[in-house]
Amino acid sequence: MIPFSPPHISQAVIDEVVAALKSGWITTGPRTKQFEKDISAYAGCQSTLCLNSATAGLEIMLRWFGVGEGDEVIVPAYTYSATANVVEHCGAKVVFADVKASDFNVNPACIAKLINERTKVIMPVDFAGLPCDYTEINALVVRKDIQAMFHAQGENQEKLGRILVLSDAAHSVGASYLGTKTGSLTDVSVFSFHAVKNLTTAEGGAIALNLPAPFDNEEVYKALCIKTLHGQNKDALAKMQKGNWKYDIIEPGYKCNMTDIMAAIGLVELRRYESEILIRRKEIVFAYDNLFEGCAWAETPEHTTPSKTSSYHLYPLRVKGITEVQRDRILQAIFAQDVSVNVHFIPVPMMSYYKSKGYDIRNYPVTYSNFSREISLPVFEDLSNEQIKAVVHAVKQAVEAELAAAV
Ligand SMILES: *Cc1c(COP(=O)(O)O)cnc(C)c1O
C-alpha cells in the first residue's frame, strides 16, 4: 500500500529528541525558545510563539483580540473544521465565504460582501500551501468605508482600529507571495506542525506575529506567553532561578505550551526544510503535473503563479465534470489498487454540527464544486519516483473506468 503522508524521522531528529530528554529540561525551555527564534528568522515575522497546536494558536489570537458573543468572523467554507470551531469556542458567529475555482482559496470578492459592523476578524486559509490573495484581503480591511464600520471593543481592537487578518497558515510554512514568506503577510499567521504537515513536531503550532505599530510584537509575545500558561506571571524556567519561587495568576489563562521534546524535532526539521523537504515536495508535485499532461479530464492544481510560490503541502487534483458520487467511486477504485488518497476537505458547512446550526452548502457553490471533484494524492518526502508513477497509473485507471462506465 502506498501511504498518504507518513512522517520522515531521521537519525538527526532521534538524536536531538534524546538530547532533549537527557538534558534535564523536557517542557517549554531553551529548545522551544530557540525554535521560536529560528521560525521568526525563517518567516521574517517580528516574533513567534510556539504552542501545542495551530488550533490553540488560532483560538488564543481570537481571544487576545477580544472576539466573543455578537461578533462575526469570516472563514472560508472550504477548510478543515478547526478554522471554524475556534470561532464557535469564543461564542462568536462563523460567517463562511466561498472560495475560487482557480486555486481553492477564499475569494476576496465574497469576503467583501460579508463584511458588516459585527465583523472582527478575517481568517484566510492558504489551502494546500498556496498563499491567498493577500493584496486584496489586506486592502479590504483598510478600505475607508469598511474601516469606518469597525466597532472597536477592548484594548487590542481599539489599538488596531480595524478588522484583524488572522491567517490559518497551517499548510503554508515556507510559501511566499510577492517575495514575502507566509508569517509576514498578514497581522498574524498561525502555522501547524501536526504529524501530517510539511514541518512537523508530532503535534504543535506557532503564532507568527506581525502586528503594525503601535503594537510592540515583543510585548504581545510576552502577553501571549502568560495567556497560554495558566495566566501565570512567571514560567517554569524563570521559577527555577534560585529563590524565585513566588508567582501570581493575573488572568485565568489556558494551557497549550510547546514542550522542548517537540521543539527538538522542529529544530532539526526547520534546518533542512528549505534545502531538502521543500525541494523534494516540489519535485513530487511537478512530477504529478507532468504525468497528467494530456489528460483531458485532469485539472491539476496551481502551485506557482507570477506572484505566488506554494509550500506544496497537498496535491488536490480535480476531475472535470464528475459528481460527488462518481468521485467517491473513483476513490474506492484507487484504494483497491493499494494507493492511499484523501479528500481535502469535506467543507465545514457539510458537517453535522454546522448543518444543525443552519449552514447550507448550497450557499457555497464553488466550494461544493471543488470538493465534489477533488482527490488528494500522496505527497511526502520519501515517496519514490516509482511510487509517483504507480499513483498516477492507479488514478488514471480508476478515473477512466468511471468515465467510460458513465457514457
Ligand atoms: C491541520 C490544520 C489545522 C489544525 O492544525 P493543528 O496543529 O492540528 O491544530 C487548522 N487548519 C487547517 C487548514 C489545517 O489543515
Short mmCIF file of C-alpha atoms and ligand atoms in Angstrom, two decimals:
data_model
loop_
_atom_site.label_atom_id
_atom_site.label_comp_id
_atom_site.label_asym_id
_atom_site.label_seq_id
_atom_site.Cartn_x
_atom_site.Cartn_y
_atom_site.Cartn_z
CA MET A 1 0.00 0.00 0.00
CA ILE A 2 1.37 3.44 -0.87
CA PRO A 3 0.63 5.57 2.21
CA PHE A 4 -0.70 9.13 2.08
CA SER A 5 1.75 11.13 4.23
CA PRO A 6 3.89 9.18 6.70
CA PRO A 7 6.40 11.30 8.66
CA HIS A 8 10.10 11.25 7.78
CA ILE A 9 12.02 10.62 11.01
CA SER A 10 15.77 10.89 10.54
CA GLN A 11 18.52 9.80 12.92
CA ALA A 12 19.28 13.51 13.49
CA VAL A 13 15.74 14.03 14.81
CA ILE A 14 16.01 10.99 17.07
CA ASP A 15 19.38 12.23 18.39
CA GLU A 16 18.04 15.70 19.15
CA VAL A 17 14.96 14.31 20.94
CA VAL A 18 17.20 12.04 23.02
CA ALA A 19 19.42 15.02 23.82
CA ALA A 20 16.35 16.96 24.99
CA LEU A 21 15.20 14.02 27.12
CA LYS A 22 18.65 13.74 28.73
CA SER A 23 19.06 17.48 29.22
CA GLY A 24 17.01 17.65 32.40
CA TRP A 25 14.56 20.05 30.75
CA ILE A 26 11.65 18.49 28.82
CA THR A 27 8.85 21.07 28.93
CA THR A 28 8.96 24.61 27.47
CA GLY A 29 12.55 25.75 27.75
CA PRO A 30 15.69 26.55 25.76
CA ARG A 31 14.83 24.38 22.73
CA THR A 32 11.36 25.92 22.36
CA LYS A 33 12.80 29.44 22.67
CA GLN A 34 15.44 28.64 20.04
CA PHE A 35 12.82 27.15 17.71
CA GLU A 36 10.76 30.34 18.06
CA LYS A 37 13.79 32.45 17.10
CA ASP A 38 14.52 30.17 14.14
CA ILE A 39 10.92 30.43 12.87
CA SER A 40 10.99 34.24 13.17
CA ALA A 41 14.24 34.34 11.20
CA TYR A 42 12.89 31.98 8.55
CA ALA A 43 9.44 33.53 8.11
CA GLY A 44 10.63 37.10 8.62
CA CYS A 45 7.98 37.84 11.25
CA GLN A 46 8.51 40.11 14.25
CA SER A 47 8.01 37.46 16.92
CA THR A 48 6.89 33.82 17.20
CA LEU A 49 5.17 31.90 19.97
CA CYS A 50 5.20 28.10 19.75
CA LEU A 51 2.24 26.13 21.09
CA ASN A 52 0.89 22.59 21.18
CA SER A 53 -1.26 23.11 18.05
CA ALA A 54 -2.35 25.54 15.37
CA THR A 55 -5.90 25.24 16.68
CA ALA A 56 -4.79 26.59 20.06
CA GLY A 57 -2.91 29.40 18.32
CA LEU A 58 -5.97 30.48 16.31
CA GLU A 59 -8.22 30.42 19.35
CA ILE A 60 -5.74 32.29 21.54
CA MET A 61 -5.47 35.05 18.93
CA LEU A 62 -9.26 35.38 18.69
CA ARG A 63 -9.42 35.66 22.48
CA TRP A 64 -6.48 38.06 22.60
CA PHE A 65 -8.41 40.29 20.14
CA GLY A 66 -11.48 40.07 22.39
CA VAL A 67 -13.70 38.17 19.96
CA GLY A 68 -16.91 36.97 21.60
CA GLU A 69 -20.67 36.96 21.53
CA GLY A 70 -22.20 39.29 18.94
CA ASP A 71 -19.03 39.28 16.80
CA GLU A 72 -18.57 37.71 13.38
CA VAL A 73 -15.50 36.03 11.92
CA ILE A 74 -15.20 35.33 8.19
CA VAL A 75 -13.80 31.88 7.38
CA PRO A 76 -13.63 30.04 4.04
CA ALA A 77 -16.29 27.33 3.66
CA TYR A 78 -13.55 25.12 2.23
CA THR A 79 -11.14 24.41 5.10
CA TYR A 80 -10.51 21.98 7.90
CA SER A 81 -13.14 22.38 10.64
CA ALA A 82 -10.61 23.67 13.21
CA THR A 83 -10.66 27.06 11.47
CA ALA A 84 -14.38 27.42 12.22
CA ASN A 85 -14.51 25.53 15.53
CA VAL A 86 -12.31 28.07 17.31
CA VAL A 87 -14.77 30.83 16.40
CA GLU A 88 -17.54 28.74 17.99
CA HIS A 89 -15.40 28.26 21.13
CA CYS A 90 -15.30 32.04 21.54
CA GLY A 91 -19.08 32.34 21.23
CA ALA A 92 -18.81 34.37 18.03
CA LYS A 93 -20.60 33.67 14.73
CA VAL A 94 -18.83 31.86 11.90
CA VAL A 95 -19.54 33.52 8.57
CA PHE A 96 -18.47 31.32 5.67
CA ALA A 97 -17.11 32.78 2.45
CA ASP A 98 -16.99 30.84 -0.82
CA VAL A 99 -13.68 30.06 -2.50
CA LYS A 100 -12.30 30.42 -6.01
CA ALA A 101 -12.50 27.87 -8.79
CA SER A 102 -8.90 28.56 -9.81
CA ASP A 103 -6.96 27.69 -6.66
CA PHE A 104 -9.29 26.63 -3.76
CA ASN A 105 -8.50 29.78 -1.74
CA VAL A 106 -11.08 32.16 -0.29
CA ASN A 107 -12.49 34.64 -2.79
CA PRO A 108 -11.79 38.26 -1.70
CA ALA A 109 -14.92 39.41 -3.55
CA CYS A 110 -17.02 37.02 -1.41
CA ILE A 111 -15.33 38.32 1.76
CA ALA A 112 -16.11 41.92 0.78
CA LYS A 113 -19.84 41.15 0.53
CA LEU A 114 -19.92 39.58 4.01
CA ILE A 115 -18.26 42.37 5.99
CA ASN A 116 -20.54 44.34 8.29
CA GLU A 117 -20.27 46.27 11.58
CA ARG A 118 -20.07 43.00 13.55
CA THR A 119 -17.06 41.64 11.59
CA LYS A 120 -13.98 41.45 13.80
CA VAL A 121 -11.62 39.03 12.07
CA ILE A 122 -10.97 37.53 8.62
CA MET A 123 -9.28 34.14 8.66
CA PRO A 124 -7.91 33.27 5.20
CA VAL A 125 -6.57 29.73 4.74
CA ASP A 126 -3.58 29.06 2.46
CA PHE A 127 -5.12 25.93 1.01
CA ALA A 128 -2.64 23.21 0.02
CA GLY A 129 0.19 25.67 0.75
CA LEU A 130 -0.66 28.36 -1.81
CA PRO A 131 -0.92 31.83 -0.24
CA CYS A 132 -4.25 33.64 -0.51
CA ASP A 133 -4.77 36.88 -2.41
CA TYR A 134 -3.28 38.99 0.37
CA THR A 135 -3.01 42.25 -1.58
CA GLU A 136 -6.80 42.22 -1.97
CA ILE A 137 -7.56 40.93 1.53
CA ASN A 138 -5.21 43.37 3.30
CA ALA A 139 -6.62 46.23 1.20
CA LEU A 140 -10.18 45.35 2.25
CA VAL A 141 -9.59 45.89 5.98
CA VAL A 142 -8.19 49.39 5.46
CA ARG A 143 -10.79 50.46 2.88
CA LYS A 144 -12.28 53.71 4.25
CA ASP A 145 -15.93 52.59 4.35
CA ILE A 146 -15.01 49.21 5.88
CA GLN A 147 -12.72 50.71 8.50
CA ALA A 148 -15.42 53.27 9.40
CA MET A 149 -17.83 50.37 10.04
CA PHE A 150 -15.48 48.73 12.59
CA HIS A 151 -16.78 48.90 16.17
CA ALA A 152 -13.73 48.59 18.41
CA GLN A 153 -14.31 46.92 21.78
CA GLY A 154 -11.44 46.48 24.20
CA GLU A 155 -7.82 47.50 24.18
CA ASN A 156 -6.45 45.50 21.25
CA GLN A 157 -9.36 46.26 18.90
CA GLU A 158 -9.01 49.94 19.72
CA LYS A 159 -5.29 49.82 19.11
CA LEU A 160 -5.69 48.14 15.69
CA GLY A 161 -8.76 50.16 14.75
CA ARG A 162 -9.85 47.74 12.04
CA ILE A 163 -10.61 44.10 11.22
CA LEU A 164 -7.76 41.72 12.15
CA VAL A 165 -6.38 39.48 9.38
CA LEU A 166 -5.52 36.17 11.07
CA SER A 167 -4.15 33.68 8.53
CA ASP A 168 -4.61 29.98 9.01
CA ALA A 169 -1.22 29.13 7.55
CA ALA A 170 -1.38 25.50 8.73
CA HIS A 171 -0.37 24.34 5.23
CA SER A 172 1.91 27.10 4.09
CA VAL A 173 5.16 27.32 6.07
CA GLY A 174 7.78 28.45 3.57
CA ALA A 175 5.33 29.56 0.86
CA SER A 176 5.65 33.08 -0.47
CA TYR A 177 3.65 35.86 -2.02
CA LEU A 178 5.34 38.69 -3.95
CA GLY A 179 8.65 37.59 -2.44
CA THR A 180 7.43 37.66 1.18
CA LYS A 181 7.05 34.45 3.17
CA THR A 182 3.88 33.42 4.98
CA GLY A 183 4.12 34.54 8.58
CA SER A 184 4.87 38.08 7.39
CA LEU A 185 1.96 38.56 5.01
CA THR A 186 -0.79 39.49 7.48
CA ASP A 187 -1.21 40.81 11.03
CA VAL A 188 -0.90 37.33 12.49
CA SER A 189 -0.38 33.89 10.90
CA VAL A 190 -0.65 30.52 12.56
CA PHE A 191 1.40 27.51 11.45
CA SER A 192 0.69 23.85 12.22
CA PHE A 193 3.36 21.26 12.97
CA HIS A 194 0.89 18.36 13.17
CA ALA A 195 2.25 14.96 12.07
CA VAL A 196 0.89 15.25 8.52
CA LYS A 197 2.06 18.80 7.92
CA ASN A 198 5.17 19.76 5.92
CA LEU A 199 7.21 20.67 9.00
CA THR A 200 6.31 18.52 11.97
CA THR A 201 6.91 18.36 15.71
CA ALA A 202 4.41 15.42 16.01
CA GLU A 203 1.84 17.91 17.33
CA GLY A 204 2.48 21.61 17.50
CA GLY A 205 1.86 25.03 16.13
CA ALA A 206 3.13 28.58 16.15
CA ILE A 207 1.72 32.09 16.19
CA ALA A 208 3.73 34.37 13.88
CA LEU A 209 3.24 37.99 14.98
CA ASN A 210 3.46 40.81 12.53
CA LEU A 211 1.16 43.41 14.04
CA PRO A 212 1.54 47.00 12.82
CA ALA A 213 2.51 49.95 15.05
CA PRO A 214 1.59 50.98 17.68
CA PHE A 215 1.74 47.30 18.67
CA ASP A 216 5.05 46.09 20.06
CA ASN A 217 5.15 42.47 18.90
CA GLU A 218 7.63 41.54 21.62
CA GLU A 219 5.17 42.80 24.22
CA VAL A 220 2.31 40.91 22.56
CA TYR A 221 4.53 37.79 22.65
CA LYS A 222 5.02 38.20 26.40
CA ALA A 223 1.29 38.68 26.97
CA LEU A 224 0.58 35.56 24.92
CA CYS A 225 3.14 33.53 26.92
CA ILE A 226 1.14 34.33 30.05
CA LYS A 227 -2.20 33.69 28.34
CA THR A 228 -1.03 30.24 27.17
CA LEU A 229 0.47 29.19 30.51
CA HIS A 230 -2.29 29.47 33.13
CA GLY A 231 -2.13 33.27 33.26
CA GLN A 232 0.93 32.83 35.47
CA ASN A 233 3.32 35.77 35.57
CA LYS A 234 6.44 33.54 35.67
CA ASP A 235 7.12 30.46 33.56
CA ALA A 236 8.67 27.27 34.91
CA LEU A 237 12.15 28.23 33.73
CA ALA A 238 12.01 31.61 35.50
CA LYS A 239 10.76 29.93 38.68
CA MET A 240 13.79 27.63 38.57
CA GLN A 241 16.09 30.57 39.29
CA LYS A 242 17.35 30.30 42.84
CA GLY A 243 14.89 31.76 45.35
CA ASN A 244 12.49 32.88 42.61
CA TRP A 245 9.58 30.74 43.81
CA LYS A 246 6.78 33.26 44.14
CA TYR A 247 4.26 33.71 41.32
CA ASP A 248 0.90 35.26 40.66
CA ILE A 249 -2.06 34.44 38.39
CA ILE A 250 -3.03 37.61 36.58
CA GLU A 251 -5.76 36.11 34.35
CA PRO A 252 -7.49 32.71 34.00
CA GLY A 253 -5.08 31.51 31.31
CA TYR A 254 -5.03 28.49 29.05
CA LYS A 255 -2.53 25.64 28.91
CA CYS A 256 -1.23 24.98 25.43
CA ASN A 257 2.54 25.47 25.50
CA MET A 258 5.04 23.56 23.35
CA THR A 259 7.46 21.15 25.05
CA ASP A 260 11.20 21.03 24.40
CA ILE A 261 10.77 17.45 23.18
CA MET A 262 8.53 18.72 20.37
CA ALA A 263 10.83 21.67 19.70
CA ALA A 264 13.79 19.27 19.36
CA ILE A 265 12.10 17.71 16.32
CA GLY A 266 11.24 21.11 14.89
CA LEU A 267 14.78 22.49 15.29
CA VAL A 268 16.24 19.72 13.17
CA GLU A 269 13.43 19.78 10.59
CA LEU A 270 13.50 23.54 10.09
CA ARG A 271 17.24 23.43 9.41
CA ARG A 272 16.69 21.17 6.38
CA TYR A 273 13.23 22.48 5.45
CA GLU A 274 14.18 24.65 2.50
CA SER A 275 17.13 22.57 1.27
CA GLU A 276 15.58 19.10 1.49
CA ILE A 277 11.90 18.97 2.43
CA LEU A 278 10.56 21.69 0.13
CA ILE A 279 12.80 20.62 -2.74
CA ARG A 280 11.53 17.05 -2.67
CA ARG A 281 7.88 18.14 -2.29
CA LYS A 282 8.25 20.44 -5.27
CA GLU A 283 9.75 17.63 -7.37
CA ILE A 284 6.80 15.40 -6.47
CA VAL A 285 4.06 17.89 -7.37
CA PHE A 286 5.75 18.79 -10.64
CA ALA A 287 6.20 15.09 -11.46
CA TYR A 288 2.44 14.65 -10.98
CA ASP A 289 1.78 17.66 -13.22
CA ASN A 290 3.93 16.14 -15.98
CA LEU A 291 2.33 12.72 -15.73
CA PHE A 292 -1.19 14.19 -16.02
CA GLU A 293 -0.28 16.27 -19.03
CA GLY A 294 -2.52 15.43 -21.95
CA CYS A 295 -5.27 14.00 -19.69
CA ALA A 296 -8.32 15.98 -20.82
CA TRP A 297 -10.22 15.20 -17.60
CA ALA A 298 -7.45 16.22 -15.20
CA GLU A 299 -7.50 19.68 -13.62
CA THR A 300 -4.11 19.90 -11.92
CA PRO A 301 -3.64 22.33 -9.00
CA GLU A 302 -1.89 25.69 -9.13
CA HIS A 303 1.46 25.71 -7.26
CA THR A 304 3.17 28.73 -8.69
CA THR A 305 1.91 31.91 -10.30
CA PRO A 306 3.89 35.07 -11.12
CA SER A 307 3.17 36.26 -7.55
CA LYS A 308 2.87 33.05 -5.51
CA THR A 309 5.00 30.04 -4.62
CA SER A 310 3.40 27.15 -2.77
CA SER A 311 4.84 25.07 0.05
CA TYR A 312 3.49 22.04 -1.86
CA HIS A 313 1.57 20.71 1.11
CA LEU A 314 -1.12 18.90 -0.90
CA TYR A 315 -1.78 17.81 -4.45
CA PRO A 316 -5.51 18.49 -4.84
CA LEU A 317 -6.33 17.02 -8.24
CA ARG A 318 -9.80 17.71 -9.67
CA VAL A 319 -11.59 15.59 -12.25
CA LYS A 320 -13.60 17.63 -14.74
CA GLY A 321 -17.34 17.12 -14.96
CA ILE A 322 -17.82 14.37 -12.35
CA THR A 323 -20.32 14.22 -9.48
CA GLU A 324 -19.57 13.60 -5.80
CA VAL A 325 -20.92 10.04 -6.15
CA GLN A 326 -18.58 9.38 -9.07
CA ARG A 327 -15.66 10.86 -7.15
CA ASP A 328 -16.37 8.56 -4.23
CA ARG A 329 -16.44 5.53 -6.54
CA ILE A 330 -13.13 6.65 -8.08
CA LEU A 331 -11.59 6.90 -4.58
CA GLN A 332 -12.59 3.32 -3.82
CA ALA A 333 -11.16 2.14 -7.14
CA ILE A 334 -7.85 3.85 -6.31
CA PHE A 335 -7.76 2.33 -2.81
CA ALA A 336 -8.41 -1.07 -4.44
CA GLN A 337 -5.09 -0.59 -6.26
CA ASP A 338 -3.29 -0.11 -2.94
CA VAL A 339 -2.85 3.64 -3.22
CA SER A 340 -3.90 5.89 -0.33
CA VAL A 341 -5.70 9.01 -1.42
CA ASN A 342 -7.76 11.52 0.51
CA VAL A 343 -10.22 14.37 0.13
CA HIS A 344 -9.26 17.83 1.37
CA PHE A 345 -11.61 18.74 2.85
CA ILE A 346 -15.24 17.92 3.47
CA PRO A 347 -16.46 21.56 3.52
CA VAL A 348 -17.32 22.75 7.03
CA PRO A 349 -20.97 23.67 6.17
CA MET A 350 -21.49 19.97 5.31
CA MET A 351 -20.60 18.81 8.82
CA SER A 352 -23.48 17.71 11.08
CA TYR A 353 -22.82 20.34 13.73
CA TYR A 354 -22.73 23.21 11.25
CA LYS A 355 -25.75 21.87 9.33
CA SER A 356 -27.64 21.76 12.63
CA LYS A 357 -26.82 25.45 13.08
CA GLY A 358 -28.48 26.23 9.74
CA TYR A 359 -25.49 26.43 7.39
CA ASP A 360 -26.19 25.08 3.91
CA ILE A 361 -23.53 24.05 1.38
CA ARG A 362 -25.77 25.27 -1.46
CA ASN A 363 -24.76 28.81 -0.47
CA TYR A 364 -21.13 27.99 -1.36
CA PRO A 365 -21.36 26.57 -4.89
CA VAL A 366 -17.67 26.85 -5.80
CA THR A 367 -16.66 25.16 -2.55
CA TYR A 368 -19.03 22.30 -3.34
CA SER A 369 -17.86 22.02 -6.93
CA ASN A 370 -14.20 21.88 -5.84
CA PHE A 371 -14.93 19.35 -3.11
CA SER A 372 -17.12 17.06 -5.22
CA ARG A 373 -14.40 16.64 -7.85
CA GLU A 374 -11.33 16.63 -5.59
CA ILE A 375 -8.86 13.80 -4.92
CA SER A 376 -5.69 14.49 -2.89
CA LEU A 377 -2.71 12.42 -3.98
CA PRO A 378 0.11 11.32 -1.66
CA VAL A 379 2.86 13.90 -1.16
CA PHE A 380 5.61 13.03 1.32
CA GLU A 381 9.36 13.28 1.33
CA ASP A 382 10.07 9.57 0.94
CA LEU A 383 7.61 8.99 -1.92
CA SER A 384 9.75 7.46 -4.68
CA ASN A 385 9.57 8.25 -8.39
CA GLU A 386 8.34 4.69 -8.97
CA GLN A 387 5.55 5.24 -6.44
CA ILE A 388 4.58 8.52 -8.11
CA LYS A 389 4.11 6.64 -11.38
CA ALA A 390 2.11 3.94 -9.60
CA VAL A 391 -0.17 6.57 -8.04
CA VAL A 392 -0.83 8.22 -11.41
CA HIS A 393 -1.40 4.85 -13.05
CA ALA A 394 -3.98 3.93 -10.39
CA VAL A 395 -5.71 7.31 -10.65
CA LYS A 396 -5.88 7.19 -14.45
CA GLN A 397 -7.22 3.66 -14.43
CA ALA A 398 -9.89 4.50 -11.84
CA VAL A 399 -11.00 7.76 -13.45
CA GLU A 400 -11.04 6.40 -17.00
CA ALA A 401 -13.06 3.33 -15.95
CA GLU A 402 -15.59 5.61 -14.22
CA LEU A 403 -15.83 7.94 -17.21
CA ALA A 404 -16.22 5.01 -19.63
CA ALA A 405 -18.99 3.49 -17.49
CA ALA A 406 -20.80 6.84 -17.38
CA VAL A 407 -21.04 7.19 -21.15
C1 LIG B 1 -4.12 20.89 10.27
C2 LIG B 1 -4.96 22.09 10.12
C3 LIG B 1 -5.34 22.86 11.23
C4 LIG B 1 -5.09 22.42 12.64
O1 LIG B 1 -3.78 22.24 12.97
P1 LIG B 1 -3.44 21.57 14.40
O2 LIG B 1 -1.99 21.88 14.58
O3 LIG B 1 -3.71 20.12 14.24
O4 LIG B 1 -4.30 22.21 15.40
C5 LIG B 1 -6.01 24.04 11.02
N1 LIG B 1 -6.34 24.44 9.79
C6 LIG B 1 -6.02 23.72 8.69
C7 LIG B 1 -6.41 24.24 7.35
C8 LIG B 1 -5.35 22.51 8.83
O5 LIG B 1 -5.08 21.77 7.76
#
